[in-house]
GROMACS .gro file of C-alpha atoms in nm:
model
  235
    1SER     CA    1  -0.644  -4.566   3.139
    2ASP     CA    2  -0.562  -4.199   3.094
    3LEU     CA    3  -0.745  -3.956   2.867
    4VAL     CA    4  -0.556  -3.688   2.677
    5SER     CA    5  -0.723  -3.429   2.455
    6GLY     CA    6  -0.610  -3.135   2.246
    7SER     CA    7  -0.711  -2.914   1.956
    8THR     CA    8  -0.546  -2.754   1.655
    9ASN     CA    9  -0.637  -2.510   1.379
   10MET     CA   10  -0.322  -2.581   1.178
   11LEU     CA   11  -0.464  -2.841   0.938
   12PRO     CA   12  -0.513  -2.697   0.587
   13GLY     CA   13  -0.825  -2.796   0.397
   14GLY     CA   14  -0.825  -3.157   0.281
   15SER     CA   15  -0.863  -3.515   0.404
   16TYR     CA   16  -0.638  -3.670   0.671
   17SER     CA   17  -0.585  -4.000   0.848
   18VAL     CA   18  -0.501  -3.902   1.206
   19ILE     CA   19  -0.347  -4.129   1.472
   20ALA     CA   20  -0.246  -4.078   1.833
   21HIS     CA   21   0.106  -4.192   1.922
   22PHE     CA   22   0.224  -4.266   2.277
   23GLU     CA   23   0.601  -4.258   2.309
   24GLY     CA   24   0.603  -4.473   2.617
   25ASP     CA   25   0.759  -4.411   2.957
   26GLY     CA   26   0.963  -4.599   3.215
   27LYS     CA   27   0.680  -4.841   3.284
   28SER     CA   28   0.484  -4.870   2.958
   29GLY     CA   29   0.584  -4.926   2.599
   30ALA     CA   30   0.497  -4.708   2.298
   31SER     CA   31   0.172  -4.757   2.109
   32ASP     CA   32  -0.035  -4.611   1.826
   33SER     CA   33  -0.409  -4.568   1.807
   34ASN     CA   34  -0.630  -4.667   1.519
   35ALA     CA   35  -0.649  -4.416   1.232
   36VAL     CA   36  -0.939  -4.171   1.227
   37ALA     CA   37  -1.043  -4.005   0.902
   38ILE     CA   38  -1.082  -3.626   0.927
   39THR     CA   39  -1.195  -3.388   0.653
   40VAL     CA   40  -1.126  -3.016   0.686
   41GLY     CA   41  -1.352  -2.808   0.463
   42LYS     CA   42  -1.293  -2.466   0.312
   43GLU     CA   43  -1.385  -2.145   0.489
   44SER     CA   44  -1.464  -1.800   0.352
   45SER     CA   45  -1.182  -1.560   0.278
   46LYS     CA   46  -1.160  -1.182   0.275
   47THR     CA   47  -0.942  -0.994   0.026
   48THR     CA   48  -0.839  -0.628   0.060
   49ILE     CA   49  -0.599  -0.393  -0.115
   50SER     CA   50  -0.436  -0.102   0.067
   51LEU     CA   51  -0.116   0.102   0.101
   52VAL     CA   52   0.185   0.060   0.326
   53THR     CA   53   0.332   0.407   0.388
   54PHE     CA   54   0.669   0.504   0.536
   55ASP     CA   55   0.774   0.804   0.744
   56ALA     CA   56   1.106   0.989   0.724
   57SER     CA   57   1.266   0.729   0.952
   58GLY     CA   58   1.143   0.436   0.742
   59ASN     CA   59   0.876   0.326   0.990
   60ALA     CA   60   0.585   0.153   0.815
   61THR     CA   61   0.211   0.209   0.864
   62PHE     CA   62  -0.015  -0.068   0.730
   63GLY     CA   63  -0.372  -0.066   0.599
   64VAL     CA   64  -0.363   0.293   0.472
   65SER     CA   65  -0.608   0.414   0.206
   66SER     CA   66  -0.460   0.757   0.131
   67ALA     CA   67  -0.113   0.899   0.060
   68ALA     CA   68   0.038   1.214  -0.089
   69TYR     CA   69   0.167   1.209  -0.445
   70GLY     CA   70   0.538   1.128  -0.462
   71SER     CA   71   0.554   1.000  -0.104
   72PRO     CA   72   0.708   0.658  -0.021
   73TYR     CA   73   0.447   0.381  -0.026
   74VAL     CA   74   0.379   0.036  -0.169
   75LEU     CA   75   0.054  -0.133  -0.268
   76ARG     CA   76  -0.037  -0.452  -0.080
   77VAL     CA   77  -0.312  -0.716  -0.112
   78ASP     CA   78  -0.407  -0.919   0.198
   79VAL     CA   79  -0.606  -1.243   0.195
   80MET     CA   80  -0.752  -1.309   0.540
   81ASN     CA   81  -0.990  -1.556   0.702
   82SER     CA   82  -1.365  -1.511   0.730
   83SER     CA   83  -1.318  -1.295   1.042
   84GLY     CA   84  -1.077  -1.059   0.867
   85GLN     CA   85  -0.777  -1.186   1.065
   86GLU     CA   86  -0.433  -1.219   0.910
   87CYS     CA   87  -0.273  -1.562   0.941
   88ALA     CA   88   0.060  -1.414   1.054
   89ALA     CA   89   0.095  -1.197   1.363
   90SER     CA   90   0.315  -0.885   1.365
   91THR     CA   91   0.590  -1.103   1.515
   92GLY     CA   92   0.578  -1.327   1.210
   93SER     CA   93   0.431  -1.626   1.396
   94ILE     CA   94   0.161  -1.818   1.209
   95SER     CA   95  -0.173  -1.850   1.391
   96TYR     CA   96  -0.354  -2.067   1.132
   97PRO     CA   97  -0.280  -2.201   0.781
   98CYS     CA   98  -0.213  -1.909   0.547
   99PRO     CA   99  -0.392  -1.868   0.214
  100THR     CA  100  -0.183  -1.977  -0.084
  101GLY     CA  101  -0.175  -1.911  -0.457
  102THR     CA  102  -0.211  -1.579  -0.637
  103VAL     CA  103  -0.427  -1.267  -0.632
  104THR     CA  104  -0.533  -1.066  -0.936
  105VAL     CA  105  -0.560  -0.689  -0.932
  106ALA     CA  106  -0.805  -0.570  -1.195
  107PRO     CA  107  -0.744  -0.239  -1.373
  108PRO     CA  108  -0.936   0.072  -1.273
  109PRO     CA  109  -1.183   0.210  -1.528
  110SER     CA  110  -1.019   0.297  -1.859
  111ASP     CA  111  -1.065   0.671  -1.806
  112ASP     CA  112  -0.826   0.671  -1.509
  113ALA     CA  113  -0.578   0.399  -1.609
  114PRO     CA  114  -0.255   0.402  -1.402
  115PRO     CA  115   0.089   0.466  -1.551
  116PRO     CA  116   0.296   0.175  -1.690
  117ASN     CA  117   0.459  -0.077  -1.453
  118THR     CA  118   0.185  -0.053  -1.192
  119PRO     CA  119  -0.106  -0.293  -1.129
  120PRO     CA  120  -0.314  -0.455  -1.283
  121GLY     CA  121  -0.166  -0.804  -1.287
  122SER     CA  122  -0.145  -1.135  -1.100
  123TYR     CA  123   0.078  -1.159  -0.795
  124ALA     CA  124   0.187  -1.453  -0.579
  125LEU     CA  125   0.096  -1.459  -0.210
  126ASN     CA  126   0.396  -1.496   0.018
  127SER     CA  127   0.425  -1.739   0.311
  128GLN     CA  128   0.226  -1.495   0.529
  129GLY     CA  129  -0.073  -1.469   0.294
  130PHE     CA  130  -0.019  -1.132   0.128
  131ALA     CA  131   0.135  -0.978  -0.183
  132GLU     CA  132   0.320  -0.648  -0.174
  133ASP     CA  133   0.617  -0.441  -0.296
  134TRP     CA  134   0.457  -0.257  -0.587
  135PHE     CA  135   0.639   0.073  -0.576
  136ALA     CA  136   0.376   0.250  -0.783
  137GLN     CA  137   0.354   0.628  -0.815
  138LEU     CA  138  -0.007   0.697  -0.898
  139PRO     CA  139  -0.114   1.046  -1.010
  140ALA     CA  140  -0.315   1.251  -0.761
  141GLN     CA  141  -0.675   1.131  -0.782
  142THR     CA  142  -0.901   0.854  -0.650
  143TRP     CA  143  -0.833   0.500  -0.774
  144ASN     CA  144  -1.068   0.202  -0.747
  145PHE     CA  145  -0.871  -0.124  -0.760
  146THR     CA  146  -1.042  -0.463  -0.752
  147ALA     CA  147  -0.847  -0.752  -0.595
  148THR     CA  148  -0.964  -1.111  -0.653
  149TYR     CA  149  -0.846  -1.428  -0.482
  150PRO     CA  150  -0.950  -1.753  -0.657
  151GLY     CA  151  -0.921  -1.966  -0.341
  152ASP     CA  152  -0.723  -2.280  -0.255
  153ASN     CA  153  -0.781  -2.605  -0.062
  154SER     CA  154  -0.854  -2.412   0.259
  155TYR     CA  155  -1.026  -2.092   0.144
  156ASN     CA  156  -1.308  -1.999  -0.089
  157GLN     CA  157  -1.288  -1.731  -0.354
  158SER     CA  158  -1.326  -1.365  -0.251
  159SER     CA  159  -1.307  -1.027  -0.420
  160SER     CA  160  -1.335  -0.664  -0.316
  161THR     CA  161  -1.298  -0.318  -0.467
  162ASN     CA  162  -1.103  -0.076  -0.251
  163THR     CA  163  -1.055   0.298  -0.295
  164ILE     CA  164  -0.700   0.434  -0.289
  165SER     CA  165  -0.682   0.814  -0.268
  166VAL     CA  166  -0.366   0.993  -0.381
  167THR     CA  167  -0.368   1.356  -0.269
  168LYS     CA  168  -0.162   1.638  -0.418
  169ALA     CA  169   0.188   1.683  -0.279
  170GLN     CA  170   0.250   1.986  -0.059
  171THR     CA  171   0.468   2.270  -0.190
  172THR     CA  172   0.635   2.569  -0.028
  173CYS     CA  173   0.674   2.902  -0.208
  174THR     CA  174   0.909   3.180  -0.094
  175LEU     CA  175   0.946   3.519  -0.263
  176ASN     CA  176   1.281   3.690  -0.315
  177ALA     CA  177   1.251   4.065  -0.378
  178PRO     CA  178   1.591   4.223  -0.307
  179ALA     CA  179   1.610   4.582  -0.190
  180SER     CA  180   1.711   4.835  -0.453
  181ALA     CA  181   1.774   5.205  -0.474
  182VAL     CA  182   1.523   5.451  -0.613
  183GLY     CA  183   1.547   5.465  -0.990
  184THR     CA  184   1.681   5.111  -1.029
  185THR     CA  185   1.490   4.794  -1.110
  186VAL     CA  186   1.421   4.473  -0.916
  187THR     CA  187   1.348   4.118  -1.031
  188LEU     CA  188   1.088   3.920  -0.834
  189THR     CA  189   1.176   3.550  -0.797
  190ALA     CA  190   0.956   3.278  -0.646
  191ASN     CA  191   1.142   2.970  -0.515
  192LEU     CA  192   0.943   2.646  -0.491
  193THR     CA  193   1.022   2.333  -0.289
  194THR     CA  194   0.845   2.001  -0.234
  195GLN     CA  195   0.916   1.674  -0.054
  196SER     CA  196   0.754   1.478  -0.338
  197ASN     CA  197   0.963   1.226  -0.531
  198GLY     CA  198   0.717   1.230  -0.818
  199ALA     CA  199   0.735   1.417  -1.147
  200ALA     CA  200   0.902   1.759  -1.158
  201LEU     CA  201   0.699   2.064  -1.064
  202ALA     CA  202   0.528   2.232  -1.358
  203GLY     CA  203   0.260   2.494  -1.414
  204MET     CA  204   0.254   2.868  -1.356
  205VAL     CA  205   0.334   3.116  -1.077
  206GLN     CA  206   0.133   3.436  -1.044
  207PHE     CA  207   0.287   3.747  -0.887
  208LEU     CA  208   0.064   4.006  -0.723
  209ASN     CA  209   0.102   4.346  -0.563
  210GLY     CA  210  -0.168   4.302  -0.300
  211SER     CA  211  -0.455   4.192  -0.521
  212THR     CA  212  -0.315   4.353  -0.838
  213PRO     CA  213  -0.161   4.101  -1.079
  214LEU     CA  214   0.199   4.175  -1.182
  215GLY     CA  215   0.254   3.882  -1.412
  216THR     CA  216   0.224   3.505  -1.457
  217VAL     CA  217   0.529   3.298  -1.556
  218PRO     CA  218   0.608   2.925  -1.585
  219VAL     CA  219   0.803   2.726  -1.329
  220SER     CA  220   1.147   2.627  -1.451
  221GLY     CA  221   1.481   2.482  -1.341
  222THR     CA  222   1.602   2.271  -1.051
  223PRO     CA  223   1.575   2.401  -0.787
  224TYR     CA  224   1.240   2.524  -0.907
  225SER     CA  225   1.190   2.897  -0.951
  226ALA     CA  226   0.999   3.155  -1.151
  227SER     CA  227   1.090   3.519  -1.211
  228THR     CA  228   0.885   3.807  -1.343
  229GLY     CA  229   0.990   4.124  -1.519
  230THR     CA  230   1.176   4.412  -1.369
  231TYR     CA  231   0.995   4.684  -1.181
  232ALA     CA  232   1.112   5.036  -1.108
  233SER     CA  233   1.184   5.108  -0.744
  234GLY     CA  234   0.889   5.255  -0.562
  235GLN     CA  235   0.638   5.046  -0.758
   0.00000   0.00000   0.00000
């Protein structure tokens, strides 16, 4: 007789009746073994929430905890095995049965509630064991989201609170002060730009002559600018 052995980690949690089947060859006919009862128990799971960010070319970076306000990103919840491994490799191949079901994202504390149409809520895991595609634009501050997975036939319940930090968007300010003849006046204009896709720029711009304040005026218009007074040449 010949002995053949093998192993698999692709059985989800549950009870199975496993047989060995020999297809036969040129000399021997096919046959089946007796059935063997196998029970696969649950294992621990690990749930995390993070950002997926994108650069100017659309390339994605996964597992990020911080992004600038108004930059392109999505929120994502991963449910992994007890070792913190994802069931799907970067190539999309499945290395072990993926968690199934839904995850719930609990709201942050009421004093820093996110804008409408962003988590909290319940979201279905996809075939690779994660939930994503929440194109949220959170205001610039630190957010503490709690993600909870209730478990399924293969995985136990897990929950974690993860910190997502949204930093202020960068701005660029240029000053336009055209030359003028003595005795005429000049208007000082600050032009503001940002790569943020968030809310429009607001607030005030202060003009200074060295350290001496000349005036403070609100930002207005698109493109954004702010102008202050007129000043006699030579000032």
